mmCIF file of C-alpha atoms and ligand atoms in Angstrom:
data_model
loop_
_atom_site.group_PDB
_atom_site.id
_atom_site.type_symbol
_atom_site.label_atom_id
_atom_site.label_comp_id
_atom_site.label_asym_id
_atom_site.label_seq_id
_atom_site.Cartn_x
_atom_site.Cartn_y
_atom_site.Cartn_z
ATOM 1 C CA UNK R 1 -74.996 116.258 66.972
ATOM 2 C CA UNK R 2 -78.325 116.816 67.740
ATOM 3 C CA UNK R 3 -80.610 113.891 67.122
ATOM 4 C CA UNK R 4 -82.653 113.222 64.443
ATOM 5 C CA UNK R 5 -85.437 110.325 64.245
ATOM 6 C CA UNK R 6 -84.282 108.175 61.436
ATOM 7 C CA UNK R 7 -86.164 104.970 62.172
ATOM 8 C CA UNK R 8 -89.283 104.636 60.155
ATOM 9 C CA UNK R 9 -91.627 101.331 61.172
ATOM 10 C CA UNK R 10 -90.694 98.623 59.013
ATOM 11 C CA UNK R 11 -93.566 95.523 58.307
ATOM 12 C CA UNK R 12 -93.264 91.950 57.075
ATOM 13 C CA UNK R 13 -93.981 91.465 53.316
ATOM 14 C CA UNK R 14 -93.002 87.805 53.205
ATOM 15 C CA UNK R 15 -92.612 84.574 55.081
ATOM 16 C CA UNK R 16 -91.177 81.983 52.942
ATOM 17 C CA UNK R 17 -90.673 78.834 54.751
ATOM 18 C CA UNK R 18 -89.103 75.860 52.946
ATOM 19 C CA UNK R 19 -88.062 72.345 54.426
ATOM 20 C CA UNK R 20 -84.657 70.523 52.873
ATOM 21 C CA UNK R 21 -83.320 67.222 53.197
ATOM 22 C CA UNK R 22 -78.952 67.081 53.462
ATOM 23 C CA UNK R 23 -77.716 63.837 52.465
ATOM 24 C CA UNK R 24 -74.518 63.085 55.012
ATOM 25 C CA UNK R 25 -71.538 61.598 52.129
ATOM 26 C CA UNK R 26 -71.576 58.468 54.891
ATOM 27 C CA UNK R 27 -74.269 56.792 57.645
ATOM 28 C CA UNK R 28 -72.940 58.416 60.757
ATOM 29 C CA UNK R 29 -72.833 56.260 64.222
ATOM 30 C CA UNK R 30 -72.604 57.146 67.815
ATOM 31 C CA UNK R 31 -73.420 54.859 70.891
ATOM 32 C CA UNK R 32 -77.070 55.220 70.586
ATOM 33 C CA UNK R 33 -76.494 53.325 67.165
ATOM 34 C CA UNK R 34 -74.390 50.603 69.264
ATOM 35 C CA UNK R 35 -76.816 50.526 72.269
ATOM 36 C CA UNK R 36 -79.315 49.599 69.129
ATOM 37 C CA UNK R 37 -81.443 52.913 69.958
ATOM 38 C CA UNK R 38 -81.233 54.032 67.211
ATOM 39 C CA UNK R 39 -79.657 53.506 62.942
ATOM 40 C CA UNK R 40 -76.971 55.438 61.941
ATOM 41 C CA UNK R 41 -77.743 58.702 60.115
ATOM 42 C CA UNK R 42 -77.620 59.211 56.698
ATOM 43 C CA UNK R 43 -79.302 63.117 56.253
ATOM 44 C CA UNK R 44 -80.763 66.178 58.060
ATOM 45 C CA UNK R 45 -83.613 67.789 57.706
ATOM 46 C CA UNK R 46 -83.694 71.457 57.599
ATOM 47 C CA UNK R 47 -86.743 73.810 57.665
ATOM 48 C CA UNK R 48 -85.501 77.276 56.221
ATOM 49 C CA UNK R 49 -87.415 80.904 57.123
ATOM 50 C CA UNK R 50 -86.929 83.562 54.465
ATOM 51 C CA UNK R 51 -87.754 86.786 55.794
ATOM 52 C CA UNK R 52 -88.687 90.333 53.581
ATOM 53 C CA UNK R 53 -89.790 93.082 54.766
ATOM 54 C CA UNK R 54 -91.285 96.498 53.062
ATOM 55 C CA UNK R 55 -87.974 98.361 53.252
ATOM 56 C CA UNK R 56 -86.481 95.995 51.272
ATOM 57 C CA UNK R 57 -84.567 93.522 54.061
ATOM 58 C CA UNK R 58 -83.902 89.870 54.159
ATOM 59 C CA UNK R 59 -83.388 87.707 56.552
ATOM 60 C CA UNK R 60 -82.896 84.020 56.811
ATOM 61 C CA UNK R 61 -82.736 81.138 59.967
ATOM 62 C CA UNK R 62 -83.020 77.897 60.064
ATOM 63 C CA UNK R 63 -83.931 75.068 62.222
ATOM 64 C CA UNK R 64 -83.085 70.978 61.873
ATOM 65 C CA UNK R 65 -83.941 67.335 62.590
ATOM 66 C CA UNK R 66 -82.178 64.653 62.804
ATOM 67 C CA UNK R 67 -83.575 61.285 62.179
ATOM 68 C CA UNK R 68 -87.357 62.671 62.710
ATOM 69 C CA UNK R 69 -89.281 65.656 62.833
ATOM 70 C CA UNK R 70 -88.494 67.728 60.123
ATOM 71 C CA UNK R 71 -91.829 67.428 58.380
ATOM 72 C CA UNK R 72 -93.763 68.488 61.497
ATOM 73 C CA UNK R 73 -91.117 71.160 62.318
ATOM 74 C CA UNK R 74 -92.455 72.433 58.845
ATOM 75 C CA UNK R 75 -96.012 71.814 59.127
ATOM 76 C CA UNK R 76 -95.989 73.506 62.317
ATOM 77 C CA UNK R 77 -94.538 76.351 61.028
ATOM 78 C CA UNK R 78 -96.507 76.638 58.290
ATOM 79 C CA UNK R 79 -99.695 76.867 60.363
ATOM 80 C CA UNK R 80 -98.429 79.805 62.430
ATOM 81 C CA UNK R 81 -96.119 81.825 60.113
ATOM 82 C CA UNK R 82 -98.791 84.137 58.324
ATOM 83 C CA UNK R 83 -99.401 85.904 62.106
ATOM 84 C CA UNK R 84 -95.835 87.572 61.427
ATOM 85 C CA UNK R 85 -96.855 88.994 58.106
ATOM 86 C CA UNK R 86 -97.328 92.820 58.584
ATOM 87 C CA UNK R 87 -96.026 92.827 61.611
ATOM 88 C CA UNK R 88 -92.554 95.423 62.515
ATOM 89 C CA UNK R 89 -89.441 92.561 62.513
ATOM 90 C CA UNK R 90 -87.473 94.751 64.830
ATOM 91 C CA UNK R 91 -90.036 93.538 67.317
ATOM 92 C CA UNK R 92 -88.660 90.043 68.011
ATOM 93 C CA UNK R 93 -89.902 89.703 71.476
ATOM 94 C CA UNK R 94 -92.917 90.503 70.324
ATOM 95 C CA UNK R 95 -93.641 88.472 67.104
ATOM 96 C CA UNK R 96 -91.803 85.327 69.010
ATOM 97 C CA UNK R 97 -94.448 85.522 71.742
ATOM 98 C CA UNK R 98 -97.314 86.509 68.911
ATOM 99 C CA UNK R 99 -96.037 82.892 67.219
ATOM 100 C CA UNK R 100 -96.362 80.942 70.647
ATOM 101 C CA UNK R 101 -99.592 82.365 71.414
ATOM 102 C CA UNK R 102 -100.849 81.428 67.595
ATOM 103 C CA UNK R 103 -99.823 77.246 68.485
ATOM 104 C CA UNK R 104 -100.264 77.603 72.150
ATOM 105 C CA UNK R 105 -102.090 74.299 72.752
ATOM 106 C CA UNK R 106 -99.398 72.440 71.229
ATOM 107 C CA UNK R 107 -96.910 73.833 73.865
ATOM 108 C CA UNK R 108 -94.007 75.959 74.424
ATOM 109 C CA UNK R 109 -90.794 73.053 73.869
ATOM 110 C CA UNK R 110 -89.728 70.692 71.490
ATOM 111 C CA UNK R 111 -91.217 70.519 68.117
ATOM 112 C CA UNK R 112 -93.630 73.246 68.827
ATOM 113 C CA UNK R 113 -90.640 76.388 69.275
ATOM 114 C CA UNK R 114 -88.081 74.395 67.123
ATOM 115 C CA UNK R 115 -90.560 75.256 64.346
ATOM 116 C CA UNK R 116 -90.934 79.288 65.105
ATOM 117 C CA UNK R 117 -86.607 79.105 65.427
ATOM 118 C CA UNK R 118 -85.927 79.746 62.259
ATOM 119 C CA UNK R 119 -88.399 82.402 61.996
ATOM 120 C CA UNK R 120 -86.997 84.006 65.366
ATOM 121 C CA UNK R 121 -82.944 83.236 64.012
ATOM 122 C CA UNK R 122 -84.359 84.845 60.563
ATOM 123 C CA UNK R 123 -85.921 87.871 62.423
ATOM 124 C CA UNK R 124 -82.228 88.259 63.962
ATOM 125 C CA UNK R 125 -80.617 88.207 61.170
ATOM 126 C CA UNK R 126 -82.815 90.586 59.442
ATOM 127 C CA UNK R 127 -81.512 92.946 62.181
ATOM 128 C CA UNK R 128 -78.438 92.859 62.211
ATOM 129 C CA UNK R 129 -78.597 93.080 58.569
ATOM 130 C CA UNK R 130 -80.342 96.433 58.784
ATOM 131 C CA UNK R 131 -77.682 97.692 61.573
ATOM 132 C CA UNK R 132 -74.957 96.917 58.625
ATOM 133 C CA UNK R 133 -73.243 94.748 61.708
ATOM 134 C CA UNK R 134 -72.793 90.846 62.443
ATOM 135 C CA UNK R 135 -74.854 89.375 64.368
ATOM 136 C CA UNK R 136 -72.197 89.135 67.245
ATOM 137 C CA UNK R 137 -71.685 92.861 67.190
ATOM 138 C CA UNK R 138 -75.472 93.432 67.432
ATOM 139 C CA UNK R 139 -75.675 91.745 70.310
ATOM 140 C CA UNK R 140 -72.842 92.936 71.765
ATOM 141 C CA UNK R 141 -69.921 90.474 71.196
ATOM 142 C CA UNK R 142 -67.152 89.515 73.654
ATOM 143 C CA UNK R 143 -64.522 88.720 70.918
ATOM 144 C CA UNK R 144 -63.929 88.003 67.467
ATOM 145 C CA UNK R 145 -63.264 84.514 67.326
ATOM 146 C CA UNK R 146 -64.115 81.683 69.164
ATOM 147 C CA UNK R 147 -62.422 78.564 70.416
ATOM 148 C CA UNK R 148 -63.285 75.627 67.970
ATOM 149 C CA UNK R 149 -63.284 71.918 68.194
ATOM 150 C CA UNK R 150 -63.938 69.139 65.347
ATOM 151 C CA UNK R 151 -66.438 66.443 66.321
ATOM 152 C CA UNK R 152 -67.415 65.439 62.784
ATOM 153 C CA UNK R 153 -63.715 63.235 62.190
ATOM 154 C CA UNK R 154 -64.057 60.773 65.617
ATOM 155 C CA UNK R 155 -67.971 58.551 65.061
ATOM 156 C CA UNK R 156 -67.623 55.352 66.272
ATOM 157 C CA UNK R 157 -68.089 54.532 62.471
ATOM 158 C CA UNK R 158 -64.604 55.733 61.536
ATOM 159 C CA UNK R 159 -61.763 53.145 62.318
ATOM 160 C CA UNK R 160 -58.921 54.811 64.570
ATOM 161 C CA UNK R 161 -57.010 55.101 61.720
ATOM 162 C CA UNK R 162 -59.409 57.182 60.073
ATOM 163 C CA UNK R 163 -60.311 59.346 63.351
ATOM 164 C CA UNK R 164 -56.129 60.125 63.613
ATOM 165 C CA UNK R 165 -55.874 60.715 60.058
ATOM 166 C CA UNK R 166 -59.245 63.658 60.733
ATOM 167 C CA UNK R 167 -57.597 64.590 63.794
ATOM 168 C CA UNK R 168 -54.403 65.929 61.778
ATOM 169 C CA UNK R 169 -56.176 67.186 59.055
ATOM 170 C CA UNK R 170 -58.349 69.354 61.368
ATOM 171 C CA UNK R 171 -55.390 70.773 63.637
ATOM 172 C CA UNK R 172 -54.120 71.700 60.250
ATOM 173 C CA UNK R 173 -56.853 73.232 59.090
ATOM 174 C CA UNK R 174 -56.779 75.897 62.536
ATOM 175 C CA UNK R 175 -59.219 74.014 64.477
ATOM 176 C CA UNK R 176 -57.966 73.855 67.862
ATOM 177 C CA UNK R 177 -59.517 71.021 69.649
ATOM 178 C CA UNK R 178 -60.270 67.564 68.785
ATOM 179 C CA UNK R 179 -63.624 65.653 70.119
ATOM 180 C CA UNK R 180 -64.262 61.617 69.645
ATOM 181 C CA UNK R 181 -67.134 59.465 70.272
ATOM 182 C CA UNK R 182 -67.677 57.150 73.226
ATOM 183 C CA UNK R 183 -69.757 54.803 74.601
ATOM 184 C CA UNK R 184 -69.297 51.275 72.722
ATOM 185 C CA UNK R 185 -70.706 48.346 75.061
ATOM 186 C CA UNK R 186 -66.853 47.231 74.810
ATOM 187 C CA UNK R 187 -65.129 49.699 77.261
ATOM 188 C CA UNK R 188 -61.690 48.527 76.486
ATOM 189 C CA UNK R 189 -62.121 49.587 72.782
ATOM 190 C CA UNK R 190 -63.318 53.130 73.977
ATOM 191 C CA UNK R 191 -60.053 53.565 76.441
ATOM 192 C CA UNK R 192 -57.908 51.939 73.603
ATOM 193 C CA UNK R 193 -59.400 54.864 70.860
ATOM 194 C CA UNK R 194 -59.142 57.630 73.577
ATOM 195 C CA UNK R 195 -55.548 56.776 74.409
ATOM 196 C CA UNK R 196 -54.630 56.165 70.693
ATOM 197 C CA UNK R 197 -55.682 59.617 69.721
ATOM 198 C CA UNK R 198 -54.330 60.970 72.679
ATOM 199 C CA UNK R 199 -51.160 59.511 71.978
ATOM 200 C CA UNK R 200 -51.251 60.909 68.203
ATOM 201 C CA UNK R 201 -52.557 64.451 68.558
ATOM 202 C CA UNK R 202 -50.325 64.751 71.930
ATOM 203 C CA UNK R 203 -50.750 66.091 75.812
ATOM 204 C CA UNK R 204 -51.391 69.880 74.398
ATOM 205 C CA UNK R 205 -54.149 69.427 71.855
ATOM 206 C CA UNK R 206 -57.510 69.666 73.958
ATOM 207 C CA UNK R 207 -59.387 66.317 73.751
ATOM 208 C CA UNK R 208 -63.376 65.851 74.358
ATOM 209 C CA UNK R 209 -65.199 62.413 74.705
ATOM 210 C CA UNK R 210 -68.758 62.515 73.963
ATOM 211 C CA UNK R 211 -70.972 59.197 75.056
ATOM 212 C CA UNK R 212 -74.250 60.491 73.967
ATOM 213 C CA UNK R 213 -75.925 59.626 76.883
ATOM 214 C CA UNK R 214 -75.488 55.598 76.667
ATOM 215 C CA UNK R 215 -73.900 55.113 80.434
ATOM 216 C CA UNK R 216 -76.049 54.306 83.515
ATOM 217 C CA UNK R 217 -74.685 55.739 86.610
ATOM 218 C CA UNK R 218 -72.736 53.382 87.295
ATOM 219 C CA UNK R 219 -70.838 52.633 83.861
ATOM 220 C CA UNK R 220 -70.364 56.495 84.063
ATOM 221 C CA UNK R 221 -68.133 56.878 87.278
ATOM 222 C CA UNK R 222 -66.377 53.909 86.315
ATOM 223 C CA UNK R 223 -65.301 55.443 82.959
ATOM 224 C CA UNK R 224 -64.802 59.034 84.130
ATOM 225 C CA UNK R 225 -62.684 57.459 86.760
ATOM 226 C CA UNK R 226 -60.564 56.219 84.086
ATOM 227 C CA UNK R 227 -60.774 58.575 81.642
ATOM 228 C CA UNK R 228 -58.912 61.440 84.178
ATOM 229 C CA UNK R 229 -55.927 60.567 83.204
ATOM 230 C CA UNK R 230 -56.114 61.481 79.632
ATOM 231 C CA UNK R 231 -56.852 64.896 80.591
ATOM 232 C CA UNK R 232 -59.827 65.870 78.929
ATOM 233 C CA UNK R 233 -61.364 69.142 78.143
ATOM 234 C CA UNK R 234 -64.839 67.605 78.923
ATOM 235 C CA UNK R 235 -66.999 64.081 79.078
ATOM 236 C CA UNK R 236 -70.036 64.645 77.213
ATOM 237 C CA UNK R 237 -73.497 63.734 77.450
ATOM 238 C CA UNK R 238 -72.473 60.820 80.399
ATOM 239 C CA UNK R 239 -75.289 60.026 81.196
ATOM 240 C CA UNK R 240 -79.157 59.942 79.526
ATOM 241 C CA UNK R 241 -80.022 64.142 78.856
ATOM 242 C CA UNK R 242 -82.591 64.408 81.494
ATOM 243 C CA UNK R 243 -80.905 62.538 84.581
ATOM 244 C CA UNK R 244 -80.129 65.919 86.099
ATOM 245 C CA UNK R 245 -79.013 64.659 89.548
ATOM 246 C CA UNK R 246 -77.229 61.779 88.088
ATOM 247 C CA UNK R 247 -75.125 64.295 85.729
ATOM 248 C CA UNK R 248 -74.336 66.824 89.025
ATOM 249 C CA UNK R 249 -73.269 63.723 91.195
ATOM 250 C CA UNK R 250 -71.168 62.511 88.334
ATOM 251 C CA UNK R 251 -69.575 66.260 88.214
ATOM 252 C CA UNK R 252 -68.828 66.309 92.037
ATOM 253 C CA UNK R 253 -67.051 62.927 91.901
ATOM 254 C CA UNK R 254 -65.027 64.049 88.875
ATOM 255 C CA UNK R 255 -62.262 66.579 87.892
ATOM 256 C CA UNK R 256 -62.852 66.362 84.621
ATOM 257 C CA UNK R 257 -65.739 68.100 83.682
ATOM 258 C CA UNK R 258 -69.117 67.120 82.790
ATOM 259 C CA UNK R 259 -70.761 68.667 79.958
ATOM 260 C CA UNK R 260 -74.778 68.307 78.502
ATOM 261 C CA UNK R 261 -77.726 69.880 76.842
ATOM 262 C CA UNK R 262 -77.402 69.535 73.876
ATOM 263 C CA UNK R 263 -81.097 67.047 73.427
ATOM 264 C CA UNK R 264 -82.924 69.612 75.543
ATOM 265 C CA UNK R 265 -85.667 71.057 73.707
ATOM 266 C CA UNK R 266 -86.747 74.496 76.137
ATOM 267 C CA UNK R 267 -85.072 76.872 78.260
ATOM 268 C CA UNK R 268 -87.269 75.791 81.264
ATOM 269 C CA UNK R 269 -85.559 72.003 80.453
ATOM 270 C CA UNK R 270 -82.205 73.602 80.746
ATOM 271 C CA UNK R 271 -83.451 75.518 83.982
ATOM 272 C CA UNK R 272 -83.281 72.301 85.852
ATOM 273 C CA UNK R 273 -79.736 71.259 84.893
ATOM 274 C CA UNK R 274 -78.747 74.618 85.972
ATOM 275 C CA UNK R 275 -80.400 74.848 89.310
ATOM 276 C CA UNK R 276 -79.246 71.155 90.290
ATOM 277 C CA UNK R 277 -75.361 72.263 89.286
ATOM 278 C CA UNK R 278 -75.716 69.390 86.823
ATOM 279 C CA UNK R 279 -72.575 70.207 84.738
ATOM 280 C CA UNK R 280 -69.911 72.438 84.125
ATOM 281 C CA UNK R 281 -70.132 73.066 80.471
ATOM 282 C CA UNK R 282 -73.513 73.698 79.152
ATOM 283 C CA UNK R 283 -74.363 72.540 75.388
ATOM 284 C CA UNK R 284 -77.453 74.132 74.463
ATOM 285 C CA UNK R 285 -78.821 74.755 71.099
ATOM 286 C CA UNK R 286 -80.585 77.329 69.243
ATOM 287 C CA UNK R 287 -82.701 75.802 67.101
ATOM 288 C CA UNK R 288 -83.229 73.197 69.634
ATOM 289 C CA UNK R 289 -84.815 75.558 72.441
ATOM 290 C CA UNK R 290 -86.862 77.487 69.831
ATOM 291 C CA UNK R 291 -84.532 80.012 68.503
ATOM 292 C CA UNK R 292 -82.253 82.970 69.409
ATOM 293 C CA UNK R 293 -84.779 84.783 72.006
ATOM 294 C CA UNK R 294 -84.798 81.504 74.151
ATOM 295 C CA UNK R 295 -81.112 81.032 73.805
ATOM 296 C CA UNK R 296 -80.204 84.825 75.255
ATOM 297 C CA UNK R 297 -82.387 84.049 78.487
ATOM 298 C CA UNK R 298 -80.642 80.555 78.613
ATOM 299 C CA UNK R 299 -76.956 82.651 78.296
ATOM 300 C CA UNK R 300 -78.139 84.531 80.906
ATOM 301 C CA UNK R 301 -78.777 82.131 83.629
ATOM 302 C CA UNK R 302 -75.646 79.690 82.666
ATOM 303 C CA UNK R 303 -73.670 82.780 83.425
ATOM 304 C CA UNK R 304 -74.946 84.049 86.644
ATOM 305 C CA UNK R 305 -74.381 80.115 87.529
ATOM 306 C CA UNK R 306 -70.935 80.322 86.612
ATOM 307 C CA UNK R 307 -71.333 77.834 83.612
ATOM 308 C CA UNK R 308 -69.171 77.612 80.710
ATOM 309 C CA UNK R 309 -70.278 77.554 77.453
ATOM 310 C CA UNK R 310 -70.019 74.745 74.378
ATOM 311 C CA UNK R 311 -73.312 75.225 71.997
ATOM 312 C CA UNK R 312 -74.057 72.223 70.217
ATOM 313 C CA UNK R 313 -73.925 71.641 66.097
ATOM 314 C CA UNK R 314 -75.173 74.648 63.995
ATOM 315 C CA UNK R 315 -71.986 76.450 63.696
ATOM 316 C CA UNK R 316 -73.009 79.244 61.681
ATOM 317 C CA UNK R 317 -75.467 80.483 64.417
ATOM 318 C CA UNK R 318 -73.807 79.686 67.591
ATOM 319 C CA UNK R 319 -70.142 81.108 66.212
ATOM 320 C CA UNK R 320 -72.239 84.340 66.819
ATOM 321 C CA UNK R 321 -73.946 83.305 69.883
ATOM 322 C CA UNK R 322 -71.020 82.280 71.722
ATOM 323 C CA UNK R 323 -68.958 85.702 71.089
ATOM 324 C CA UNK R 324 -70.985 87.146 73.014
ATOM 325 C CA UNK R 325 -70.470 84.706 75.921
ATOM 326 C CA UNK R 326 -68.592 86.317 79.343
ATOM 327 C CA UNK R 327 -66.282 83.354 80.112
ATOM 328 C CA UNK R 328 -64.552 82.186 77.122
ATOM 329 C CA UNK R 329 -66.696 79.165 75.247
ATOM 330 C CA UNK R 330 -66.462 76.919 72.599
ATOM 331 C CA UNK R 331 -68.194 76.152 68.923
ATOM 332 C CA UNK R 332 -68.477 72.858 67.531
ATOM 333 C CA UNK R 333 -67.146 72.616 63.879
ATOM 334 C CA UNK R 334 -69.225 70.353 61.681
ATOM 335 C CA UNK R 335 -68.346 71.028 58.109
ATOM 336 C CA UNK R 336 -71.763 68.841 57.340
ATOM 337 C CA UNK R 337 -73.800 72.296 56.652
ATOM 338 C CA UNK R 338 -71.329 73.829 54.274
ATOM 339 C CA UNK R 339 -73.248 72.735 50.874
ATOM 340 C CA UNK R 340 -76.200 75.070 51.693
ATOM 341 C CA UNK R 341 -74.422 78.051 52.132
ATOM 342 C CA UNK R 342 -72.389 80.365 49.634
ATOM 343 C CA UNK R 343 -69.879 81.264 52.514
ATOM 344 C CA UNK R 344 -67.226 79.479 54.388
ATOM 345 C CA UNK R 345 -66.411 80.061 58.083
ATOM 346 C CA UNK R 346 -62.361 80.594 58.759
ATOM 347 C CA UNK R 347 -60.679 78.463 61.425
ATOM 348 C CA UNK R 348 -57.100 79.978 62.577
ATOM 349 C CA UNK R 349 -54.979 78.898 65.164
ATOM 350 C CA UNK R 350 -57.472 77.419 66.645
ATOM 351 C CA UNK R 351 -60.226 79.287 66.326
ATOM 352 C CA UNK R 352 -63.394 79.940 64.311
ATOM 353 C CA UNK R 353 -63.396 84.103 63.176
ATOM 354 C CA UNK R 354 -66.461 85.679 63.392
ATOM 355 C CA UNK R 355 -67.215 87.153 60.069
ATOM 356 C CA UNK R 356 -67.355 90.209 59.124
ATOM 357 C CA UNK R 357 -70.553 90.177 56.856
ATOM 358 C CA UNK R 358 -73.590 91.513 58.169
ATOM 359 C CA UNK R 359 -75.938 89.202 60.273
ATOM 360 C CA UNK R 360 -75.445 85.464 60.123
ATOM 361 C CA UNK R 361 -73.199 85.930 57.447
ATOM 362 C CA UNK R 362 -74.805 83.411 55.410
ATOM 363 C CA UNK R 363 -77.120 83.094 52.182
ATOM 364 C CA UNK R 364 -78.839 79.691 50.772
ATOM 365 C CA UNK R 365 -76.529 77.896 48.214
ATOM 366 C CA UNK R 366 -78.035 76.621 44.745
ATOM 367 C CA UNK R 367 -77.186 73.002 45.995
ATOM 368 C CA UNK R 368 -79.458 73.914 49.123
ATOM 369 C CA UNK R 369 -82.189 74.699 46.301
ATOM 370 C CA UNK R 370 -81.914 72.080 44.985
ATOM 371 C CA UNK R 371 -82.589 70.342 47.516
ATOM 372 C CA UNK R 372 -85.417 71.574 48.639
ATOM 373 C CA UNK R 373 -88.473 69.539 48.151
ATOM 374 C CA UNK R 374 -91.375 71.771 49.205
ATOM 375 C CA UNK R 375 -91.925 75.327 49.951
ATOM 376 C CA UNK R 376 -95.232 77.865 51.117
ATOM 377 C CA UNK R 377 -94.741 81.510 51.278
ATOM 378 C CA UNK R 378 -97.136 83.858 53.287
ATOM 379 C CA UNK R 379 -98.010 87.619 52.454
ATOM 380 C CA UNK R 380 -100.326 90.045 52.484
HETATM 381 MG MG1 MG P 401 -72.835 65.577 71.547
#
């Protein structure tokens, strides 16, 4: 067929950004909560980007906070979104570096690029939209589902009784791994929980530990030394999130693996973890590094260093993300965001199905709505 010019230049109409606060049913504790760090958590903060554009698209990201940050997620953003008005959203490489250059003396990590995420995740979603395809498929997917784990049934708040009890529900539900907290100042009582729901889920059901970085060095070998016996799929977050060396001596001494990153806020933070061979699972997150642009170059250099792949929270983005992963990855299944969406992701035998609707798949629920408590929309 010969070929005919069917694209006609698109613009931003509307940027409407709005920031929402998710009360969690319970307080949620890991170690940090233990190691008195920090309290247990009792919402998240989300900062929502609506997208329009003149053809009559949508698209919609988000980013997150826990704890603190959301309201200078969503200031931030607020200063910088009207440079994307006008502009043609198929240019995401563009606009994203357009939006850095608008904040640039506030930097190019943390709070800064967690802010222009969901703008960037709403710009991709916008495009796949317009392609008619998921997001996986626009970027060119892998597979159509994705290994899936549950990390929301084992905080150190939940008595083992309570973690077993989530553990079985979960498997039931098609989610094929099962990941509990560690890191209580009582070591005993973590090796008693490991072993207990090791002993109830049974030697084929793949079992994570995640100590959210409350170990030293020290406490870390010790446990990973005794934790190899349990045979588990990973040890997360060992050690504090920017001890680089410490995390790739840990991995040498270890057979289980090592995995981390998901508190790194940049891909040039995750560069260093990468060049010092610092883990073998890498956990990074979109909305954490500043959206879906930073997270492709990211995917590119954990797989040229031969790193597998376990994105952290935010299942309804990374499900799409990590299909189009070459060495087979994992999502984390957190049923905590399923209030502010209309749509439900499927877990089956294990796995979480990419779906078949266009883009992210998802659209803002009434309860999300409602709780919103501010929006600002820019135009023309
Ligand atoms: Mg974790």
């Amino acid at each position: 067929m010969p070929y005919q010019p069917a694209y006609q230049p698109d613009a931003i109409r509307t940027v409407r950004l709005s920031t929402a606060t998710l009360p969690l049913a319970t307080a949620i504790s890991d170690a940090k909560v233990f190691t008195g760090r920090q309290k247990p958590m009792t919402e998240v903060v989300f900062l929502f980007a609506e997208i329009t554009t003149e053809q009559g698209f949508e698209g919609v990201g988000f980013s997150y906070s826990k704890r603190a940050g959301g309201p200078a997620q969503y200031a931030h953003a607020k200063e910088v979104a009207q440079t994307a008005v006008g502009e043609d959203p198929n240019d995401i490489a563009k606009l994203y570096t357009k939006l850095v250059w608008a904040g640039a003396s506030v930097g190019r990590s943390g709070l800064a690029t967690q802010a222009l995420a969901a703008i960037d995740i709403a710009l991709y979603d916008l495009k796949a939209k317009r392609a008619g395809l998921p997001l996986a498929k626009l970027l060119g997917a892998h597979r159509d589902s994705v290994r899936t784990y549950n990390t929301s049934g084992g905080f150190l708040n939940a008595s083992i009784e309570e973690v077993k009890e989530r553990a079985s529900r979960s498997i039931t539900e098609g989610i094929g791994g099962i990941k509990i907290k560690v890191g209580l100042p009582d070591a005993t009582r973590d090796l008693a929980r490991v072993a207990a729901v090791r002993e109830h889920i049974g030697p084929d059901v793949p079992l994570m530990v995640d100590a959210n970085q409350q170990w030293d060095r020290g406490t870390a070998l010790r446990m990973g030394r005794r934790l190899e016996e349990f045979d588990l799929v990973w040890i997360e977050e060992p050690l504090d999130a920017y001890d680089a060396e410490g995390h790739a001596a840990l991995a040498a001494a270890l057979d289980t693996p090592v995995a981390t990153g998901e508190m790194l806020a940049s891909v040039a933070e995750h560069e260093r973890l990468i060049a010092t061979r610092a883990c073998d699972v890498i956990q990074p997150d979109a909305p954490r590094v500043g959206g879906i642009t930073q997270f492709l170059r990211l995917l590119t250099l954990a797989d040229q260093a031969g790193l597998d792949l376990a994105p952290h929270f935010a299942m309804e983005i990374h499900l799409h993300l990590a299909a189009t992963y070459p060495r087979e990855p994992w999502v984390e299944h957190f049923d905590w965001l399923d209030p502010l969406f209309n749509e439900r992701l499927e877990t089956k035998d294990g796995r979480m199905l990419v779906p078949d609707r266009p883009g992210l798949g998802v659209t803002l629920s009434d309860q999300a709505r409602a709780w919103t408590t501010d929006t600002a929309t820019f135009t023309h």
